[in-house]
Each structure stands twice: as structure tokens, then as C-alpha cells.
mmCIF file of C-alpha atoms in Angstrom:
data_model
loop_
_atom_site.group_PDB
_atom_site.id
_atom_site.type_symbol
_atom_site.label_atom_id
_atom_site.label_comp_id
_atom_site.label_asym_id
_atom_site.label_seq_id
_atom_site.Cartn_x
_atom_site.Cartn_y
_atom_site.Cartn_z
ATOM 1 C CA UNK A 121 82.033 109.455 133.472
ATOM 2 C CA UNK A 122 80.312 106.432 134.969
ATOM 3 C CA UNK A 123 80.721 102.707 134.314
ATOM 4 C CA UNK A 124 82.255 103.091 130.866
ATOM 5 C CA UNK A 125 83.499 99.843 129.327
ATOM 6 C CA UNK A 126 84.846 100.166 125.810
ATOM 7 C CA UNK A 127 86.955 98.070 123.434
ATOM 8 C CA UNK A 128 88.577 99.757 120.415
ATOM 9 C CA UNK A 129 89.814 97.575 117.582
ATOM 10 C CA UNK A 130 92.834 98.469 115.493
ATOM 11 C CA UNK A 131 91.924 100.245 112.261
ATOM 12 C CA UNK A 132 88.434 101.308 113.377
ATOM 13 C CA UNK A 133 86.769 104.629 112.615
ATOM 14 C CA UNK A 134 84.738 105.666 115.650
ATOM 15 C CA UNK A 135 82.500 108.719 115.505
ATOM 16 C CA UNK A 136 81.965 109.900 119.072
ATOM 17 C CA UNK A 137 78.925 112.138 119.475
ATOM 18 C CA UNK A 138 77.236 113.863 122.382
ATOM 19 C CA UNK A 139 75.979 117.201 123.579
ATOM 20 C CA UNK A 140 78.242 119.651 125.405
ATOM 21 C CA UNK A 141 78.960 118.238 128.847
ATOM 22 C CA UNK A 142 78.000 114.683 127.880
ATOM 23 C CA UNK A 143 81.483 113.346 128.615
ATOM 24 C CA UNK A 144 82.759 112.709 125.104
ATOM 25 C CA UNK A 145 85.880 114.879 125.415
ATOM 26 C CA UNK A 146 86.658 113.375 128.815
ATOM 27 C CA UNK A 147 86.346 109.886 127.343
ATOM 28 C CA UNK A 148 88.675 110.850 124.497
ATOM 29 C CA UNK A 149 91.259 112.175 126.950
ATOM 30 C CA UNK A 150 91.160 108.925 128.934
ATOM 31 C CA UNK A 151 91.481 106.840 125.748
ATOM 32 C CA UNK A 152 94.488 108.929 124.746
ATOM 33 C CA UNK A 153 96.153 108.107 128.049
ATOM 34 C CA UNK A 154 95.572 111.348 129.933
ATOM 35 C CA UNK A 155 94.689 111.585 133.605
ATOM 36 C CA UNK A 156 91.379 113.079 134.705
ATOM 37 C CA UNK A 157 90.855 114.109 138.317
ATOM 38 C CA UNK A 158 88.123 112.157 140.066
ATOM 39 C CA UNK A 159 88.122 109.225 137.632
ATOM 40 C CA UNK A 160 89.395 105.736 138.334
ATOM 41 C CA UNK A 161 89.749 102.676 136.172
ATOM 42 C CA UNK A 162 92.104 100.960 133.739
ATOM 43 C CA UNK A 163 93.169 101.587 130.155
ATOM 44 C CA UNK A 164 94.819 98.593 128.506
ATOM 45 C CA UNK A 165 96.670 98.858 125.201
ATOM 46 C CA UNK A 166 97.968 96.242 122.810
ATOM 47 C CA UNK A 167 101.367 97.913 123.199
ATOM 48 C CA UNK A 168 101.755 98.825 126.891
ATOM 49 C CA UNK A 169 104.893 100.874 126.057
ATOM 50 C CA UNK A 170 103.051 103.245 123.710
ATOM 51 C CA UNK A 171 103.196 106.939 124.537
ATOM 52 C CA UNK A 172 100.449 109.424 125.302
ATOM 53 C CA UNK A 173 98.294 109.835 122.192
ATOM 54 C CA UNK A 174 98.122 113.460 120.959
ATOM 55 C CA UNK A 175 94.668 114.986 120.510
ATOM 56 C CA UNK A 176 93.800 117.404 117.704
ATOM 57 C CA UNK A 177 91.638 120.100 119.302
ATOM 58 C CA UNK A 178 89.204 122.737 117.991
ATOM 59 C CA UNK A 179 91.950 125.392 118.081
ATOM 60 C CA UNK A 180 95.225 123.598 117.309
ATOM 61 C CA UNK A 181 97.283 126.793 117.192
ATOM 62 C CA UNK A 182 97.128 126.885 120.998
ATOM 63 C CA UNK A 183 99.473 123.881 121.064
ATOM 64 C CA UNK A 184 101.707 124.889 118.158
ATOM 65 C CA UNK A 185 105.245 125.922 118.976
ATOM 66 C CA UNK A 186 106.896 126.058 115.558
ATOM 67 C CA UNK A 187 106.931 129.091 113.280
ATOM 68 C CA UNK A 188 106.172 126.963 110.199
ATOM 69 C CA UNK A 189 104.415 123.628 109.608
ATOM 70 C CA UNK A 190 107.717 121.861 109.060
ATOM 71 C CA UNK A 191 109.270 123.345 112.199
ATOM 72 C CA UNK A 192 106.217 122.487 114.305
ATOM 73 C CA UNK A 193 106.274 118.836 113.255
ATOM 74 C CA UNK A 194 110.051 118.676 113.713
ATOM 75 C CA UNK A 195 109.696 119.942 117.283
ATOM 76 C CA UNK A 196 107.047 117.325 118.028
ATOM 77 C CA UNK A 197 109.344 114.625 116.693
ATOM 78 C CA UNK A 198 112.201 115.907 118.859
ATOM 79 C CA UNK A 199 109.936 115.910 121.929
ATOM 80 C CA UNK A 200 109.054 112.289 121.150
ATOM 81 C CA UNK A 201 112.753 111.380 120.893
ATOM 82 C CA UNK A 202 112.736 110.404 117.222
ATOM 83 C CA UNK A 203 116.073 109.456 115.681
ATOM 84 C CA UNK A 204 117.815 112.719 114.770
ATOM 85 C CA UNK A 205 118.800 111.588 111.283
ATOM 86 C CA UNK A 206 115.165 110.737 110.448
ATOM 87 C CA UNK A 207 113.405 113.842 111.748
ATOM 88 C CA UNK A 208 113.563 116.108 108.689
ATOM 89 C CA UNK A 209 112.331 113.410 106.318
ATOM 90 C CA UNK A 210 109.567 112.277 108.677
ATOM 91 C CA UNK A 211 108.270 115.840 109.054
ATOM 92 C CA UNK A 212 108.141 116.405 105.318
ATOM 93 C CA UNK A 213 106.542 113.014 104.687
ATOM 94 C CA UNK A 214 103.783 113.665 107.247
ATOM 95 C CA UNK A 215 102.998 117.105 105.838
ATOM 96 C CA UNK A 216 102.899 115.688 102.325
ATOM 97 C CA UNK A 217 100.419 113.067 103.533
ATOM 98 C CA UNK A 218 97.913 115.722 104.659
ATOM 99 C CA UNK A 219 98.243 117.846 101.534
ATOM 100 C CA UNK A 220 100.587 120.523 102.888
ATOM 101 C CA UNK A 221 103.660 119.595 100.894
ATOM 102 C CA UNK A 222 103.733 123.009 99.225
ATOM 103 C CA UNK A 223 103.437 124.883 102.537
ATOM 104 C CA UNK A 224 106.265 123.326 104.540
ATOM 105 C CA UNK A 225 107.932 126.647 105.338
ATOM 106 C CA UNK A 226 104.963 128.995 105.220
ATOM 107 C CA UNK A 227 104.459 130.991 108.448
ATOM 108 C CA UNK A 228 101.863 129.345 110.684
ATOM 109 C CA UNK A 229 100.206 132.725 111.163
ATOM 110 C CA UNK A 230 99.301 132.875 107.467
ATOM 111 C CA UNK A 231 97.597 129.453 107.354
ATOM 112 C CA UNK A 232 93.832 129.018 107.360
ATOM 113 C CA UNK A 233 92.047 127.272 110.223
ATOM 114 C CA UNK A 234 91.739 124.096 108.184
ATOM 115 C CA UNK A 235 95.425 124.125 107.282
ATOM 116 C CA UNK A 236 96.369 124.516 110.951
ATOM 117 C CA UNK A 237 94.252 121.463 111.750
ATOM 118 C CA UNK A 238 96.135 119.541 109.074
ATOM 119 C CA UNK A 239 99.475 120.580 110.621
ATOM 120 C CA UNK A 240 98.281 119.151 113.937
ATOM 121 C CA UNK A 241 97.213 115.936 112.222
ATOM 122 C CA UNK A 242 100.582 115.727 110.461
ATOM 123 C CA UNK A 243 102.307 115.885 113.847
ATOM 124 C CA UNK A 244 100.312 112.865 115.011
ATOM 125 C CA UNK A 245 101.242 110.960 111.857
ATOM 126 C CA UNK A 246 104.911 111.855 112.137
ATOM 127 C CA UNK A 247 105.264 110.332 115.607
ATOM 128 C CA UNK A 248 103.465 107.179 114.442
ATOM 129 C CA UNK A 249 100.642 107.629 116.915
ATOM 130 C CA UNK A 250 98.672 104.355 117.094
ATOM 131 C CA UNK A 251 95.499 106.382 117.328
ATOM 132 C CA UNK A 252 94.314 109.666 115.842
ATOM 133 C CA UNK A 253 91.909 111.544 118.143
ATOM 134 C CA UNK A 254 90.200 114.627 116.718
ATOM 135 C CA UNK A 255 88.033 116.575 119.173
ATOM 136 C CA UNK A 256 85.508 118.610 117.135
ATOM 137 C CA UNK A 257 88.299 119.477 114.718
ATOM 138 C CA UNK A 258 85.870 121.010 112.197
ATOM 139 C CA UNK A 259 83.647 122.971 114.576
ATOM 140 C CA UNK A 260 85.468 126.287 114.022
ATOM 141 C CA UNK A 261 85.902 125.860 110.261
ATOM 142 C CA UNK A 262 83.856 126.992 107.278
ATOM 143 C CA UNK A 263 82.092 124.185 105.356
ATOM 144 C CA UNK A 264 84.754 123.901 102.645
ATOM 145 C CA UNK A 265 87.658 123.704 105.093
ATOM 146 C CA UNK A 266 85.725 121.327 107.339
ATOM 147 C CA UNK A 267 85.018 119.005 104.426
ATOM 148 C CA UNK A 268 88.695 118.990 103.431
ATOM 149 C CA UNK A 269 89.922 118.184 106.951
ATOM 150 C CA UNK A 270 87.382 115.363 107.208
ATOM 151 C CA UNK A 271 88.428 114.065 103.782
ATOM 152 C CA UNK A 272 92.081 113.979 104.842
ATOM 153 C CA UNK A 273 91.208 112.187 108.090
ATOM 154 C CA UNK A 274 89.204 109.611 106.114
ATOM 155 C CA UNK A 275 92.165 109.074 103.787
ATOM 156 C CA UNK A 276 94.488 108.529 106.745
ATOM 157 C CA UNK A 277 92.028 106.016 108.170
ATOM 158 C CA UNK A 278 91.927 104.296 104.792
ATOM 159 C CA UNK A 279 95.649 103.650 105.203
ATOM 160 C CA UNK A 280 95.047 101.744 108.430
ATOM 161 C CA UNK A 281 95.136 104.356 111.194
ATOM 162 C CA UNK A 282 92.600 104.026 114.018
ATOM 163 C CA UNK A 283 90.554 107.220 114.253
ATOM 164 C CA UNK A 284 88.259 108.639 116.922
ATOM 165 C CA UNK A 285 86.324 111.515 115.366
ATOM 166 C CA UNK A 286 84.463 113.618 117.944
ATOM 167 C CA UNK A 287 81.680 115.763 116.537
ATOM 168 C CA UNK A 288 78.191 117.149 116.934
ATOM 169 C CA UNK A 289 77.708 117.294 113.153
ATOM 170 C CA UNK A 290 75.784 114.204 112.112
ATOM 171 C CA UNK A 291 76.316 114.959 108.430
ATOM 172 C CA UNK A 292 79.949 113.896 109.022
ATOM 173 C CA UNK A 293 78.885 110.292 109.610
ATOM 174 C CA UNK A 294 79.524 107.773 106.874
ATOM 175 C CA UNK A 295 78.606 104.216 105.999
ATOM 176 C CA UNK A 296 80.577 101.745 108.094
ATOM 177 C CA UNK A 297 81.229 104.128 110.974
ATOM 178 C CA UNK A 298 80.949 102.836 114.501
ATOM 179 C CA UNK A 299 78.907 105.383 116.450
ATOM 180 C CA UNK A 300 79.373 105.924 120.170
ATOM 181 C CA UNK A 301 77.029 108.427 121.791
ATOM 182 C CA UNK A 302 77.642 109.834 125.246
ATOM 183 C CA UNK A 303 74.935 111.122 127.567
ATOM 184 C CA UNK A 304 75.381 112.174 131.208
ATOM 185 C CA UNK A 305 78.820 110.578 131.354
ATOM 186 C CA UNK A 306 77.651 107.193 130.098
ATOM 187 C CA UNK A 307 77.679 105.409 126.758
ATOM 188 C CA UNK A 308 74.080 105.695 125.571
ATOM 189 C CA UNK A 309 74.655 103.982 122.199
ATOM 190 C CA UNK A 310 77.419 101.918 120.620
ATOM 191 C CA UNK A 311 76.686 100.512 117.190
ATOM 192 C CA UNK A 312 76.478 101.083 113.455
ATOM 193 C CA UNK A 313 75.472 104.327 111.785
ATOM 194 C CA UNK A 314 72.476 102.629 110.166
ATOM 195 C CA UNK A 315 71.186 101.382 113.529
ATOM 196 C CA UNK A 316 71.716 104.846 115.001
ATOM 197 C CA UNK A 317 69.082 106.176 112.585
ATOM 198 C CA UNK A 318 66.784 103.167 112.272
ATOM 199 C CA UNK A 319 63.269 103.716 113.579
ATOM 200 C CA UNK A 320 61.546 100.891 115.418
ATOM 201 C CA UNK A 321 58.541 99.845 113.311
ATOM 202 C CA UNK A 322 58.968 103.062 111.329
ATOM 203 C CA UNK A 323 57.503 105.197 114.123
ATOM 204 C CA UNK A 324 58.510 108.848 114.191
ATOM 205 C CA UNK A 325 60.817 109.748 117.059
ATOM 206 C CA UNK A 326 61.785 106.126 117.722
ATOM 207 C CA UNK A 327 65.346 106.111 116.393
ATOM 208 C CA UNK A 328 68.244 106.291 118.848
ATOM 209 C CA UNK A 329 69.269 109.535 117.158
ATOM 210 C CA UNK A 330 65.916 111.149 117.889
ATOM 211 C CA UNK A 331 65.609 109.735 121.396
ATOM 212 C CA UNK A 332 68.931 111.352 122.308
ATOM 213 C CA UNK A 333 67.816 114.712 120.952
ATOM 214 C CA UNK A 334 69.792 114.964 117.708
ATOM 215 C CA UNK A 335 68.550 116.405 114.419
ATOM 216 C CA UNK A 336 69.175 114.013 111.536
ATOM 217 C CA UNK A 337 70.714 115.193 108.236
ATOM 218 C CA UNK A 338 68.450 115.860 105.261
ATOM 219 C CA UNK A 339 69.308 112.522 103.603
ATOM 220 C CA UNK A 340 68.115 110.600 106.653
ATOM 221 C CA UNK A 341 64.978 112.685 107.007
ATOM 222 C CA UNK A 342 64.153 112.006 103.355
ATOM 223 C CA UNK A 343 64.690 108.268 103.879
ATOM 224 C CA UNK A 344 62.329 108.378 106.858
ATOM 225 C CA UNK A 345 59.670 110.054 104.711
ATOM 226 C CA UNK A 346 60.087 107.331 102.095
ATOM 227 C CA UNK A 347 59.604 104.688 104.769
ATOM 228 C CA UNK A 348 56.321 106.343 105.713
ATOM 229 C CA UNK A 349 55.223 105.736 102.117
ATOM 230 C CA UNK A 350 55.956 102.049 102.508
ATOM 231 C CA UNK A 351 59.397 101.950 100.884
ATOM 232 C CA UNK A 352 61.728 99.669 102.845
ATOM 233 C CA UNK A 353 65.333 100.760 102.400
ATOM 234 C CA UNK A 354 68.014 98.241 103.343
ATOM 235 C CA UNK A 355 70.703 99.080 104.217
ATOM 236 C CA UNK A 356 69.291 102.269 105.665
ATOM 237 C CA UNK A 357 70.862 105.193 103.749
ATOM 238 C CA UNK A 358 72.758 107.768 105.780
ATOM 239 C CA UNK A 359 74.554 109.660 102.976
ATOM 240 C CA UNK A 360 73.276 110.843 99.553
ATOM 241 C CA UNK A 361 75.154 108.169 97.593
ATOM 242 C CA UNK A 362 73.551 105.395 99.657
ATOM 243 C CA UNK A 363 70.093 106.921 99.195
ATOM 244 C CA UNK A 364 70.550 107.188 95.431
ATOM 245 C CA UNK A 365 71.686 103.578 95.236
ATOM 246 C CA UNK A 366 68.796 102.357 97.407
ATOM 247 C CA UNK A 367 66.217 104.205 95.322
ATOM 248 C CA UNK A 368 67.681 103.139 91.964
ATOM 249 C CA UNK A 369 67.697 99.492 93.033
ATOM 250 C CA UNK A 370 64.303 99.491 94.704
ATOM 251 C CA UNK A 371 62.056 96.710 93.465
ATOM 252 C CA UNK A 372 64.709 95.258 91.157
#
């Protein structure tokens, strides 16, 4: 990474995008407090005593040590020196929060990929991590499981948790997201999702998304086609619900 200067506000949802090798996973590791050989700089936190932030990876089972979801979260709590009398309740509460309350003692080996991701997320919640970092957590999942994991992460964010969501799937963006795009180890874009897709003067290929080589979701492509017909859509729609609202209110 080179000359990266970034400020993260409490309670933000940041979608971090970039091609393989762009530096997004390295940036996430630095934000989480990890050390990366060859990099220098400073990471300042509101709470300087906060611990290393856990990262939910593509294959969370590689970091799982418990035989069941409950046991895995309990072990993470013990490693983080939680009060012994609180551990059992905290583990159950965290698993309930991600929708695994009925699978507390189910063998990890029998869980789906999406459920294993939720166990990893529950561990982060249980230790009261100030930040939830998910590094392409849906890349190995089928569409239904991916949608459910994203939905749970959005719900957690809705309760006030700061989230960094790393992905190459632009259809996972939502209204209000802060988008950070990495390219060649640098931040190539830092702004709103609408500005990420907005074309200068309506010219094809002129959005930041296109300039950086990404393929926009169908909703965005349809909105671009509407702009070619002279329909000005504001705010620029990035998800189907926004497009429907923009079209229904056009000219009113």
C-alpha cells in the first residue's frame, strides 16, 4: 500500500472494493490492527486500549477451534479474557443475534458455509469488537446463503456496529454505503455509492465504476439507459427499490 490516509467514523458501513491484488485485504488487516511486513505508518483508535479486531474470512472454518457454534464462541471469549461467569450467556446471546439460536450445539462439520460465516460473525459480536471486518465473506457461498449473511451483517450494522464489508460483488452495495475502492495499493475512490456510479455528463464509460474496470449491476445499467433517453434520476438509483421509486415519482 502507498500513501493511504483514511478516517473511519463510528457506526459507518464501508464497502471496500478492488480487484485481486489491489490492496484491499492488506488495508483491512492494517485497520484491524495487524502487522504487515514492509509497511509503515500509524493507526489511531478512539480507544487506544482496544484489542486486535477479528476478521471474518472467506473460509472461516480454518480459524474455528470449537466442535459446535457455542463452543467456538466460548473459546473466543476465553481467549479474550471475558469474565468467566458471563461467557456462557454471551456466547448464546451472540449466536441468537445472527440467527443460530437453534443450532448452538450442532456439530460445526454439519453447518453450511453461510452458517459457518455466521458463527464467525457471532464470535466478533461476543467479544464486543468495535469493528466488524468481513473479507469477501460471501464469495464462496451460493446466492441464497450469501444474501442471508449480508442481511445479518446489515442488521448488526443497524444496531450501531461499524462494518467494513470487502467484496467484488457490486450488487451487494446499498444506498448510504460509503465506497472505498483500492487500485495498485492506493485509494482510487472514497465516496458515496451514487457518486461511484454517476456518469459525468451522462457519457458512457465515464463513471468511477467503469473507469476502474467494474461491471455495474443490472439496476445501474438500466438507470444509465434511462439517462440516455433524457430521464434525470436523482438520487441515482443503485438498487431495484430506488429505481422503482425514482421512476414512479418522475415528473411529479
